Amino acid sequence: MSMEVESPPITPLPPSSLSLSLPPRPDRRLANQLRPPMCELGPLNRADGSARFAQGQTSVLAAVYGPAAPRFSRKERVEGAAVEVTVHPHYGLATSSEKEKEGAVKALLEAAICLERFPRTVIHVICQVCEDNGGLMACLMNAASLAVINAGIDMKYVPLTVSMALISPPSATMKALPSLPSSSSTTAPTSSSTYLLLDPINEEERQSIATITIGISSVDQNVLSCQSMGIMMPSQLFEAIDVAKGAAKALMAFLRMTIEEHSRHISKEK
Amino acid sequence: MSCHAHEHGYSMVRLDFFILTGNHRVSMADTPSRGAVEEMISFYSRFDPATYLSDLESACRRQDGRSHKQLRPLKLLQGILQKSTAGSSLAKIGETKVLAGVSLQVGQPGEDSPEKGEIGVEVNLLPLCHPKFSSIQAQQEESKALENFVQSVLLRCNVVRREDLCIVEGRHVWKLNVDLQCLSHDGSLADACVLSALLALADVTLPVTIVGTDEKVVILHGFHADMLLGDLSLAEEEKIPTRLRIAVDCETGQLCTLQKLGGVSMASEHLDSAVALCGARQKQFLLERDLRQDKS
């Protein structure tokens, strides 16, 4: 009942002239290339909905149980469903950083799911991190959204999340290169030596000045969620948002293809 | 207490000694205590949140009398617990008050960073600040999230240079423990926590080195019906699901963190104006800082 779909590295935007002057990334991708996404819908047959989403070597398995009756009546909300998220790290016990991730996924899903259709119920979302090689927050959010879709729970839109990193290459030769004009030009002199990398791996995240995770709505292409940590100019954040919108379109095309394949597969089996 | 529908369509709630009508005019026979008025308003907002929110959209005044982009007053005090802590501060944003104390310890550095000291953050949310924290679970959930946030801002956003905390490389470093006590919660708890942690750290004079801090300000904005609301108070925080938390550097205006969790989708221009609104908080902070420096 489960299906895997893979694709070659996706290049959502034509490479900008600035990114060509960067040293190559450890996995030979361009600055604006996503790792090949992999998606498996319904790998767990006991859960109401489940999905495994992976980008390169970052992989998350999400399961959704619900809408179900809550165990404690104090958790009931008359206006709509309550969403509970648990994130299990790939090794060790859950710490406060897992709590932060749970809060972020919960906020995203509470906004996306039509909660008012399921009053007095609880929707449990459990995410297990299988592998972590950068961009974990985005992978978690995408896996959780896919699992909710697989469970057949109504959503207002599909949130598509991408992660990015802002790096500043330490070599002096970078600054000697003539700065080429880009479509979103930044006037501050320091920003000419900082670059935006799409879908960073662990190594790149550790060396970055800032990491940004942006969730875009599939319906109106506006920003649903944004977490940026690290110093940057506001203009760089808006540049990152534009890049995220492009990447979200590519992800959406991939998800649509996956879900259509999956439903065709199911109807064939019947 | 009685409740009936008014002929103009507002629901009227009549409590013991005063009447609240749909357009926020409170007429009172005896002046009730401040707590009673707030309780009544919070009852009204819970009882009829749709009217409360639509009043927000139509009128230009928020529940506490501010305009949409008006921020709450900021009050900062440093060095108030001189005997027991190395550095301390009290930050007040409107009615939200957070007390910070920094204590010092000498310890061994981590293996992968022999020249860097450590900063640990602990947040205490007492039932004193808000009744919802009377259960340990609610306390722990929110305090862990706050600890994480404050620690990320302090470490990731160049607030304190950890190299400054080194005594002997590889052997001894300073370990600073920032202890945040929330005394009163009226929204924007994270902002007050970061500000007070920052000031407490700036107040610290290490016997060997001086901790230099780059100052950051944090502000929580709300977004409802295409309107940006600056600096949410608690009642608004509970009602408005779309919230933006932005931290900017005081001197350079660089963005340290922008967190938007949940709520409706926002177009880039709204995000832009939200970041621009931080300028007002920066000015407040710099003003306060100059006042403190004049006094000392």
Coordinates of C-alpha atoms in Angstrom, one line a residue:
Chain A
M1 CA 0.0 0.0 0.0
S2 CA 3.0 2.3 0.2
M3 CA 4.7 3.8 -2.7
E4 CA 8.1 5.5 -3.1
V5 CA 8.6 8.3 -5.6
E6 CA 12.0 9.8 -6.2
S7 CA 13.3 12.5 -8.5
P8 CA 16.7 14.0 -9.6
P9 CA 17.9 17.3 -7.9
I10 CA 15.3 20.0 -8.5
T11 CA 16.5 23.4 -9.7
P12 CA 13.6 25.8 -9.1
L13 CA 15.3 28.9 -10.3
P14 CA 17.9 29.7 -13.0
P15 CA 21.3 30.0 -11.1
S16 CA 21.9 33.6 -10.3
S17 CA 25.3 35.0 -11.3
L18 CA 26.4 35.5 -7.7
S19 CA 26.0 31.8 -6.8
L20 CA 28.3 30.7 -9.6
S21 CA 31.2 32.3 -7.8
L22 CA 30.7 30.2 -4.7
P23 CA 32.9 27.3 -4.0
P24 CA 31.1 24.0 -4.8
R25 CA 28.9 22.5 -2.0
P26 CA 30.0 19.2 -0.5
D27 CA 27.4 17.4 -2.5
R28 CA 28.1 19.3 -5.8
R29 CA 24.7 21.1 -5.8
L30 CA 24.2 24.6 -6.9
A31 CA 23.3 27.2 -4.2
N32 CA 19.6 27.1 -5.3
Q33 CA 19.2 23.4 -5.7
L34 CA 17.1 21.2 -3.5
R35 CA 18.2 17.7 -2.6
P36 CA 16.1 15.1 -4.3
P37 CA 12.9 14.7 -2.3
M38 CA 11.6 11.2 -1.5
C39 CA 8.0 10.6 -0.4
E40 CA 6.2 7.5 0.8
L41 CA 2.5 7.7 1.6
G42 CA 0.9 5.3 4.0
P43 CA 3.9 3.1 5.1
L44 CA 2.2 2.4 8.5
N45 CA -1.1 0.5 8.1
R46 CA -2.2 0.9 11.7
A47 CA -2.1 4.7 11.7
D48 CA -5.0 6.8 10.2
G49 CA -2.5 8.5 8.0
S50 CA 1.3 8.3 7.7
A51 CA 4.0 9.5 5.5
R52 CA 7.7 9.3 5.2
F53 CA 9.4 12.4 3.7
A54 CA 13.1 12.6 3.0
Q55 CA 15.4 15.1 1.4
G56 CA 18.8 13.6 0.7
Q57 CA 19.9 12.1 4.0
T58 CA 17.3 13.9 6.2
S59 CA 14.3 11.7 6.7
V60 CA 11.2 11.9 8.9
L61 CA 8.4 9.4 9.4
A62 CA 5.2 11.0 10.5
A63 CA 2.0 9.2 11.7
V64 CA -1.4 10.8 12.3
Y65 CA -4.0 9.3 14.6
G66 CA -7.3 11.1 14.6
P67 CA -9.6 12.9 14.8
A68 CA -10.2 10.7 17.9
A69 CA -11.9 11.1 21.3
P70 CA -9.5 12.6 23.8
R71 CA -8.4 10.6 26.8
F72 CA -9.0 13.5 29.2
S73 CA -12.1 15.6 28.9
R74 CA -10.1 18.7 29.8
K75 CA -8.3 18.5 26.5
E76 CA -11.6 18.9 24.6
R77 CA -12.1 22.1 22.8
V78 CA -15.7 22.9 21.8
E79 CA -14.7 25.2 18.9
G80 CA -12.7 22.6 17.1
A81 CA -10.1 19.8 17.1
A82 CA -7.0 20.0 19.3
V83 CA -3.7 19.1 17.7
E84 CA -1.0 17.3 19.7
V85 CA 2.4 16.8 18.2
T86 CA 5.2 14.6 19.5
V87 CA 8.7 14.7 17.9
H88 CA 11.1 11.8 18.6
P89 CA 14.7 12.6 17.9
H90 CA 16.8 10.0 16.0
Y91 CA 18.8 9.2 19.1
G92 CA 18.6 10.0 22.7
L93 CA 15.7 11.4 24.7
A94 CA 13.5 14.3 23.7
T95 CA 14.9 17.6 25.0
S96 CA 13.7 21.2 25.0
S97 CA 14.7 21.6 21.3
E98 CA 12.2 18.8 20.5
K99 CA 9.6 20.8 22.4
E100 CA 10.3 23.8 20.3
K101 CA 10.0 21.8 17.1
E102 CA 6.7 20.3 18.4
G103 CA 5.4 23.8 19.1
A104 CA 6.3 24.9 15.6
V105 CA 4.7 21.9 13.8
K106 CA 1.6 22.3 16.0
A107 CA 1.2 25.9 15.2
L108 CA 1.5 25.2 11.5
L109 CA -1.0 22.3 11.5
E110 CA -3.5 24.2 13.7
A111 CA -3.6 26.9 11.1
A112 CA -3.7 24.6 8.1
I113 CA -6.3 22.0 9.3
C114 CA -10.0 22.8 9.2
L115 CA -10.3 22.3 13.0
E116 CA -13.9 23.5 13.2
R117 CA -15.0 20.4 11.3
F118 CA -13.9 18.1 14.2
P119 CA -15.0 19.7 17.5
R120 CA -14.1 17.9 20.8
T121 CA -11.6 15.6 19.2
V122 CA -7.8 15.3 19.3
I123 CA -5.5 14.8 16.3
H124 CA -2.3 13.2 17.4
V125 CA 0.7 13.7 15.1
I126 CA 3.8 11.7 15.9
C127 CA 7.0 12.3 14.1
Q128 CA 10.1 10.1 14.3
V129 CA 13.3 11.6 12.9
C130 CA 15.0 8.7 11.1
E131 CA 18.0 10.6 9.8
D132 CA 19.2 14.1 10.3
N133 CA 21.5 15.8 7.8
G134 CA 20.3 19.4 7.8
G135 CA 17.0 21.0 7.1
L136 CA 15.3 19.0 9.8
M137 CA 12.6 21.5 10.6
A138 CA 11.4 21.7 7.0
C139 CA 11.4 17.9 6.7
L140 CA 9.4 17.6 9.9
M141 CA 6.8 20.1 8.7
N142 CA 6.5 18.5 5.2
A143 CA 6.2 15.0 6.6
A144 CA 3.5 16.0 9.1
S145 CA 1.5 17.8 6.4
L146 CA 1.7 14.8 4.1
A147 CA 0.6 12.5 6.9
V148 CA -2.4 14.7 7.6
I149 CA -3.3 14.6 3.9
N150 CA -2.9 10.8 3.9
A151 CA -5.3 10.6 6.9
G152 CA -7.9 12.4 4.8
I153 CA -8.2 15.3 7.3
D154 CA -9.5 18.5 5.6
M155 CA -6.9 21.2 5.2
K156 CA -7.3 24.8 4.0
Y157 CA -4.0 24.6 2.0
V158 CA -0.9 22.5 1.9
P159 CA 2.0 24.1 3.8
L160 CA 5.3 23.6 2.0
T161 CA 8.4 24.2 4.0
V162 CA 12.0 24.8 2.8
S163 CA 15.1 25.5 4.8
M164 CA 17.9 27.8 3.9
A165 CA 21.2 29.0 5.3
L166 CA 23.0 32.2 5.0
I167 CA 26.8 31.7 4.7
S168 CA 29.8 33.9 4.5
P169 CA 32.7 32.2 2.8
P170 CA 35.8 32.9 4.8
S171 CA 38.3 33.0 1.8
A172 CA 39.6 36.5 0.9
T173 CA 39.3 35.8 -2.8
M174 CA 35.5 35.9 -2.5
K175 CA 35.6 39.6 -1.8
A176 CA 38.0 40.3 -4.6
L177 CA 35.5 39.1 -7.2
P178 CA 33.5 41.9 -8.9
S179 CA 30.0 42.0 -7.4
L180 CA 27.6 41.1 -10.2
P181 CA 24.2 42.6 -10.1
S182 CA 21.4 40.3 -9.0
S183 CA 17.7 40.7 -9.2
S184 CA 17.2 41.4 -5.5
S185 CA 20.1 43.8 -4.9
T186 CA 21.2 44.5 -1.4
T187 CA 22.7 47.9 -0.7
A188 CA 24.7 47.1 2.5
P189 CA 28.3 46.4 1.6
T190 CA 28.7 43.4 4.0
S191 CA 25.9 41.5 2.3
S192 CA 27.8 41.2 -1.0
S193 CA 29.9 38.5 0.6
T194 CA 27.0 36.5 2.1
Y195 CA 25.2 33.9 0.1
L196 CA 21.9 32.1 0.4
L197 CA 22.1 28.3 0.2
L198 CA 18.9 26.3 -0.4
D199 CA 18.4 23.1 1.6
P200 CA 21.6 23.1 3.6
I201 CA 23.2 20.0 5.0
N202 CA 24.5 19.7 8.6
E203 CA 28.0 20.8 7.7
E204 CA 26.7 23.9 6.0
E205 CA 24.2 24.8 8.8
R206 CA 27.0 24.6 11.4
Q207 CA 29.2 27.0 9.4
S208 CA 26.3 29.4 8.6
I209 CA 25.7 32.9 10.0
A210 CA 21.9 32.2 10.0
T211 CA 19.4 29.5 9.3
I212 CA 16.0 30.2 7.9
T213 CA 13.0 27.9 7.6
I214 CA 10.0 29.2 5.7
G215 CA 6.7 27.6 5.1
I216 CA 4.7 28.8 2.1
S217 CA 1.0 28.2 1.4
S218 CA 0.2 26.2 -1.7
V219 CA -3.0 28.3 -2.3
D220 CA -1.8 31.9 -2.2
Q221 CA 2.0 31.6 -2.1
N222 CA 2.3 33.7 1.0
V223 CA 4.4 33.1 4.1
L224 CA 2.8 30.7 6.6
S225 CA 5.6 30.2 9.0
C226 CA 9.0 31.6 9.3
Q227 CA 11.8 30.9 11.7
S228 CA 15.0 32.6 11.3
M229 CA 17.9 32.5 13.7
G230 CA 21.1 34.5 13.2
I231 CA 22.1 37.9 12.1
M232 CA 21.0 39.1 8.7
M233 CA 19.8 42.3 7.0
P234 CA 16.0 42.4 6.6
S235 CA 16.5 42.6 2.9
Q236 CA 18.3 39.2 3.0
L237 CA 15.3 37.7 4.7
F238 CA 13.0 39.0 2.0
E239 CA 15.3 37.6 -0.7
A240 CA 15.1 34.2 1.2
I241 CA 11.3 34.4 1.1
D242 CA 11.4 34.8 -2.7
V243 CA 13.7 31.9 -3.0
A244 CA 11.5 29.9 -0.7
K245 CA 8.4 30.7 -2.9
G246 CA 10.2 29.3 -5.9
A247 CA 11.3 26.1 -4.1
A248 CA 7.8 25.7 -2.7
K249 CA 6.4 25.6 -6.2
A250 CA 8.8 22.8 -7.2
L251 CA 7.9 20.9 -4.0
M252 CA 4.2 21.3 -4.7
A253 CA 4.6 19.9 -8.2
F254 CA 6.5 16.9 -6.7
L255 CA 3.8 16.4 -4.0
R256 CA 1.0 16.5 -6.5
M257 CA 2.7 13.9 -8.7
T258 CA 3.3 11.7 -5.6
I259 CA -0.3 11.9 -4.4
E260 CA -1.7 11.2 -7.9
E261 CA 0.6 8.2 -8.3
H262 CA -0.5 7.0 -4.9
S263 CA -4.2 7.2 -5.6
R264 CA -3.8 5.6 -8.9
H265 CA -1.9 2.8 -7.2
I266 CA -4.6 2.3 -4.6
S267 CA -7.4 2.3 -7.2
K268 CA -5.4 -0.3 -9.3
E269 CA -5.1 -2.6 -6.2
K270 CA -8.8 -2.5 -5.7
Chain B
M1 CA -25.7 38.7 36.8
S2 CA -28.1 38.8 33.9
C3 CA -27.7 38.6 30.2
H4 CA -30.0 39.6 27.4
A5 CA -29.9 40.7 23.8
H6 CA -30.1 44.4 23.3
E7 CA -32.4 45.8 20.6
H8 CA -29.4 47.1 18.6
G9 CA -27.9 43.6 18.3
Y10 CA -25.2 44.0 20.9
S11 CA -25.2 41.5 23.7
M12 CA -25.3 43.2 27.0
V13 CA -23.8 41.7 30.1
R14 CA -24.9 43.2 33.4
L15 CA -22.7 42.5 36.3
D16 CA -23.2 43.7 39.9
F17 CA -22.4 47.3 39.6
F18 CA -21.7 48.2 36.0
I19 CA -22.8 47.6 32.4
L20 CA -20.6 47.0 29.5
T21 CA -22.0 47.6 26.1
G22 CA -20.8 46.5 22.7
N23 CA -18.9 49.6 21.9
H24 CA -16.6 49.6 25.0
R25 CA -18.2 52.3 27.0
V26 CA -18.1 51.3 30.6
S27 CA -20.5 53.2 32.9
M28 CA -20.1 52.5 36.5
A29 CA -22.1 53.4 39.6
D30 CA -19.1 52.9 42.0
T31 CA -15.6 52.8 40.5
P32 CA -14.7 49.1 40.6
S33 CA -11.2 48.0 41.3
R34 CA -8.8 47.6 38.4
G35 CA -8.8 43.8 38.7
A36 CA -12.6 43.7 38.5
V37 CA -12.6 45.8 35.2
E38 CA -10.1 43.5 33.6
E39 CA -11.9 40.4 34.7
M40 CA -15.1 41.8 33.2
I41 CA -13.3 42.7 29.9
S42 CA -11.7 39.3 29.7
F43 CA -15.1 37.7 30.4
Y44 CA -16.6 39.8 27.6
S45 CA -13.8 38.8 25.2
R46 CA -14.3 35.1 26.0
F47 CA -18.0 35.3 25.9
D48 CA -18.2 37.0 22.6
P49 CA -14.9 36.8 20.8
A50 CA -16.4 37.5 17.4
T51 CA -17.7 40.9 18.5
Y52 CA -14.5 41.6 20.3
L53 CA -12.4 41.0 17.2
S54 CA -14.7 42.8 14.9
D55 CA -14.7 45.8 17.2
L56 CA -10.9 45.7 16.9
E57 CA -11.2 45.8 13.1
S58 CA -13.7 48.7 13.0
A59 CA -12.6 50.9 15.8
C60 CA -9.1 52.4 15.8
R61 CA -8.6 51.7 19.5
R62 CA -7.5 48.4 21.0
Q63 CA -8.8 47.1 24.3
D64 CA -6.2 49.0 26.3
G65 CA -6.7 52.2 24.5
R66 CA -3.7 51.9 22.2
S67 CA -3.8 52.5 18.4
H68 CA -2.8 49.7 16.1
K69 CA 0.9 50.4 15.9
Q70 CA 1.4 51.8 19.3
L71 CA 3.8 50.0 21.6
R72 CA 3.6 49.6 25.3
P73 CA 6.0 51.7 27.5
L74 CA 9.3 50.1 28.3
K75 CA 11.1 50.3 31.7
L76 CA 14.5 48.8 32.3
L77 CA 16.4 48.6 35.6
Q78 CA 19.8 47.2 36.1
G79 CA 21.8 46.1 39.1
I80 CA 18.9 45.7 41.5
L81 CA 20.1 42.5 43.2
Q82 CA 23.6 43.4 44.0
K83 CA 24.3 41.1 46.9
S84 CA 23.3 37.8 45.6
T85 CA 24.0 37.9 41.9
A86 CA 26.8 39.0 39.6
G87 CA 24.4 40.9 37.4
S88 CA 20.7 41.5 37.5
S89 CA 18.0 43.5 35.8
L90 CA 14.2 44.0 35.7
A91 CA 12.5 44.6 32.4
K92 CA 8.9 45.9 32.2
I93 CA 7.0 46.0 29.0
G94 CA 3.6 47.5 30.0
E95 CA 2.5 45.1 32.7
T96 CA 4.8 42.2 31.8
K97 CA 7.7 42.1 34.3
V98 CA 10.6 39.7 34.2
L99 CA 13.5 39.7 36.7
A100 CA 16.9 38.3 35.6
G101 CA 19.9 37.3 37.7
V102 CA 23.2 36.1 36.5
S103 CA 25.4 33.8 38.6
L104 CA 28.9 32.8 37.8
Q105 CA 30.7 29.5 38.0
V106 CA 34.1 28.4 36.8
G107 CA 34.2 25.2 34.9
Q108 CA 35.8 23.1 32.2
P109 CA 35.0 24.0 28.7
G110 CA 33.4 21.6 26.3
E111 CA 35.7 19.4 24.2
D112 CA 34.9 21.0 20.8
S113 CA 35.1 24.6 22.1
P114 CA 38.1 24.9 24.5
E115 CA 38.2 28.7 24.2
K116 CA 34.5 29.4 24.7
G117 CA 32.6 29.9 27.9
E118 CA 29.0 28.7 28.4
I119 CA 25.7 30.4 29.0
G120 CA 22.8 28.5 30.5
V121 CA 19.3 29.9 30.7
E122 CA 16.6 28.9 33.2
V123 CA 13.1 30.3 33.1
N124 CA 10.7 30.2 36.0
L125 CA 7.1 30.7 35.3
L126 CA 5.3 31.0 38.6
P127 CA 1.6 30.9 39.2
L128 CA 2.2 34.4 40.5
C129 CA 2.5 35.7 36.9
H130 CA -0.6 34.0 35.5
P131 CA -3.0 31.4 36.9
K132 CA -2.6 29.1 33.9
F133 CA 0.9 28.2 35.3
S134 CA -0.5 26.6 38.4
S135 CA -0.2 23.2 36.6
I136 CA 3.4 21.9 36.3
Q137 CA 2.8 20.7 32.8
A138 CA 1.8 24.1 31.5
Q139 CA 4.8 25.7 33.3
Q140 CA 7.3 23.3 31.9
E141 CA 6.0 23.5 28.3
E142 CA 6.1 27.2 28.1
S143 CA 9.3 27.6 30.1
K144 CA 11.2 25.1 28.0
A145 CA 10.1 27.0 24.8
L146 CA 11.2 30.3 26.4
E147 CA 14.6 28.9 27.5
N148 CA 15.3 27.6 24.1
F149 CA 14.4 30.9 22.5
V150 CA 16.4 33.1 24.9
Q151 CA 19.4 30.8 24.7
S152 CA 19.3 30.8 20.8
V153 CA 19.2 34.6 20.8
L154 CA 22.0 34.9 23.3
L155 CA 24.3 32.4 21.6
R156 CA 23.4 32.5 17.9
C157 CA 22.9 36.2 17.5
N158 CA 26.2 37.6 18.6
V159 CA 25.0 39.0 21.9
V160 CA 27.8 37.7 24.0
R161 CA 31.1 36.5 22.5
R162 CA 31.8 33.3 24.2
E163 CA 35.5 33.8 23.7
D164 CA 35.3 36.6 26.2
L165 CA 34.4 34.1 28.9
C166 CA 37.6 32.2 28.6
I167 CA 40.1 32.2 31.5
V168 CA 42.6 29.6 30.6
E169 CA 42.0 28.0 27.3
G170 CA 41.1 24.4 27.5
R171 CA 41.1 24.4 31.3
H172 CA 38.9 27.0 32.9
V173 CA 36.1 29.0 31.5
W174 CA 33.3 31.1 33.0
K175 CA 29.9 29.5 33.0
L176 CA 27.1 32.0 33.3
N177 CA 23.7 31.0 34.5
V178 CA 21.0 33.3 33.6
D179 CA 18.0 32.8 35.8
L180 CA 14.8 34.5 34.6
Q181 CA 11.8 34.9 36.9
C182 CA 8.6 36.0 35.4
L183 CA 6.7 38.2 37.9
S184 CA 3.8 39.2 35.8
H185 CA 2.5 38.0 32.4
D186 CA 0.7 40.4 30.1
G187 CA 1.8 39.2 26.7
S188 CA 5.3 39.5 25.1
L189 CA 6.9 37.3 27.7
A190 CA 9.7 36.3 25.4
D191 CA 10.6 39.9 24.7
A192 CA 10.8 40.8 28.3
C193 CA 12.9 37.7 29.0
V194 CA 15.4 38.5 26.3
L195 CA 15.7 42.1 27.3
S196 CA 16.2 41.4 31.0
A197 CA 18.7 38.6 30.2
L198 CA 20.6 41.0 28.0
L199 CA 20.7 43.7 30.6
A200 CA 21.6 41.3 33.4
L201 CA 24.5 40.1 31.3
A202 CA 25.6 43.6 30.6
D203 CA 25.6 44.3 34.3
V204 CA 28.1 41.5 35.0
T205 CA 31.7 42.4 35.7
L206 CA 33.8 39.3 35.6
P207 CA 36.8 39.4 37.8
V208 CA 39.0 38.6 34.9
T209 CA 37.2 40.0 31.8
I210 CA 34.3 42.3 31.1
V211 CA 31.3 40.9 29.3
G212 CA 30.5 43.1 26.3
T213 CA 27.0 42.7 25.0
D214 CA 25.5 43.7 21.7
E215 CA 22.0 44.8 22.5
K216 CA 19.0 43.3 20.8
V217 CA 15.3 44.1 21.2
V218 CA 12.5 41.6 20.7
I219 CA 9.0 42.5 19.9
L220 CA 5.8 40.5 19.4
H221 CA 3.4 41.6 16.7
G222 CA 0.0 40.3 15.7
F223 CA -1.7 40.2 12.4
H224 CA -5.5 40.2 12.1
A225 CA -7.7 40.9 9.1
D226 CA -4.9 42.5 7.1
M227 CA -3.9 44.8 10.0
L228 CA -0.7 44.8 11.7
L229 CA -0.9 45.2 15.5
G230 CA 2.3 46.2 17.3
D231 CA 3.3 44.7 20.6
L232 CA 0.5 42.4 21.7
S233 CA -0.8 42.4 25.2
L234 CA -1.9 39.1 26.8
A235 CA -5.5 39.4 25.9
E236 CA -4.7 40.0 22.3
E237 CA -2.0 37.2 22.3
E238 CA -4.7 34.8 23.4
K239 CA -7.2 35.8 20.7
I240 CA -5.1 36.5 17.7
P241 CA -3.5 33.3 16.2
T242 CA -1.1 35.0 13.7
R243 CA 1.8 36.2 15.7
L244 CA 5.3 37.4 14.7
R245 CA 8.2 37.6 17.0
I246 CA 11.0 39.7 15.7
A247 CA 14.4 40.5 17.3
V248 CA 16.6 43.2 15.9
D249 CA 20.0 44.6 16.9
C250 CA 19.7 47.9 18.5
E251 CA 22.6 49.6 16.8
T252 CA 22.6 48.3 13.3
G253 CA 19.0 47.3 12.8
Q254 CA 20.0 43.9 11.6
L255 CA 17.5 41.1 12.0
C256 CA 18.4 38.5 14.6
T257 CA 15.4 36.4 14.4
L258 CA 12.0 36.4 12.9
Q259 CA 9.5 33.7 14.0
K260 CA 6.1 33.4 12.6
L261 CA 4.4 30.3 13.9
G262 CA 0.9 29.4 12.7
G263 CA -2.0 31.7 11.7
V264 CA -2.9 32.9 8.3
S265 CA -0.5 33.4 5.5
M266 CA 1.1 36.9 5.3
A267 CA 2.3 38.7 2.2
S268 CA 5.9 40.0 2.1
E269 CA 4.8 43.7 2.5
H270 CA 3.1 43.0 5.8
L271 CA 6.3 41.3 7.0
D272 CA 8.2 44.3 5.8
S273 CA 6.1 46.7 7.8
A274 CA 6.3 44.4 10.9
V275 CA 10.1 44.6 10.7
A276 CA 10.0 48.4 10.2
L277 CA 7.8 48.7 13.3
C278 CA 10.7 47.3 15.4
G279 CA 12.4 50.6 14.9
A280 CA 10.0 52.1 17.4
R281 CA 11.1 49.6 20.0
Q282 CA 14.7 50.2 19.2
K283 CA 14.2 53.9 19.9
Q284 CA 12.5 53.2 23.2
F285 CA 15.4 51.0 24.3
L286 CA 18.1 53.5 23.3
L287 CA 16.2 56.2 25.1
E288 CA 16.0 54.1 28.3
R289 CA 19.7 53.2 27.9
D290 CA 20.7 56.8 27.6
L291 CA 18.6 57.7 30.7
R292 CA 20.4 55.0 32.7
Q293 CA 23.8 56.1 31.5
D294 CA 23.0 59.7 32.5
K295 CA 22.1 58.6 35.9
S296 CA 25.2 56.5 36.5

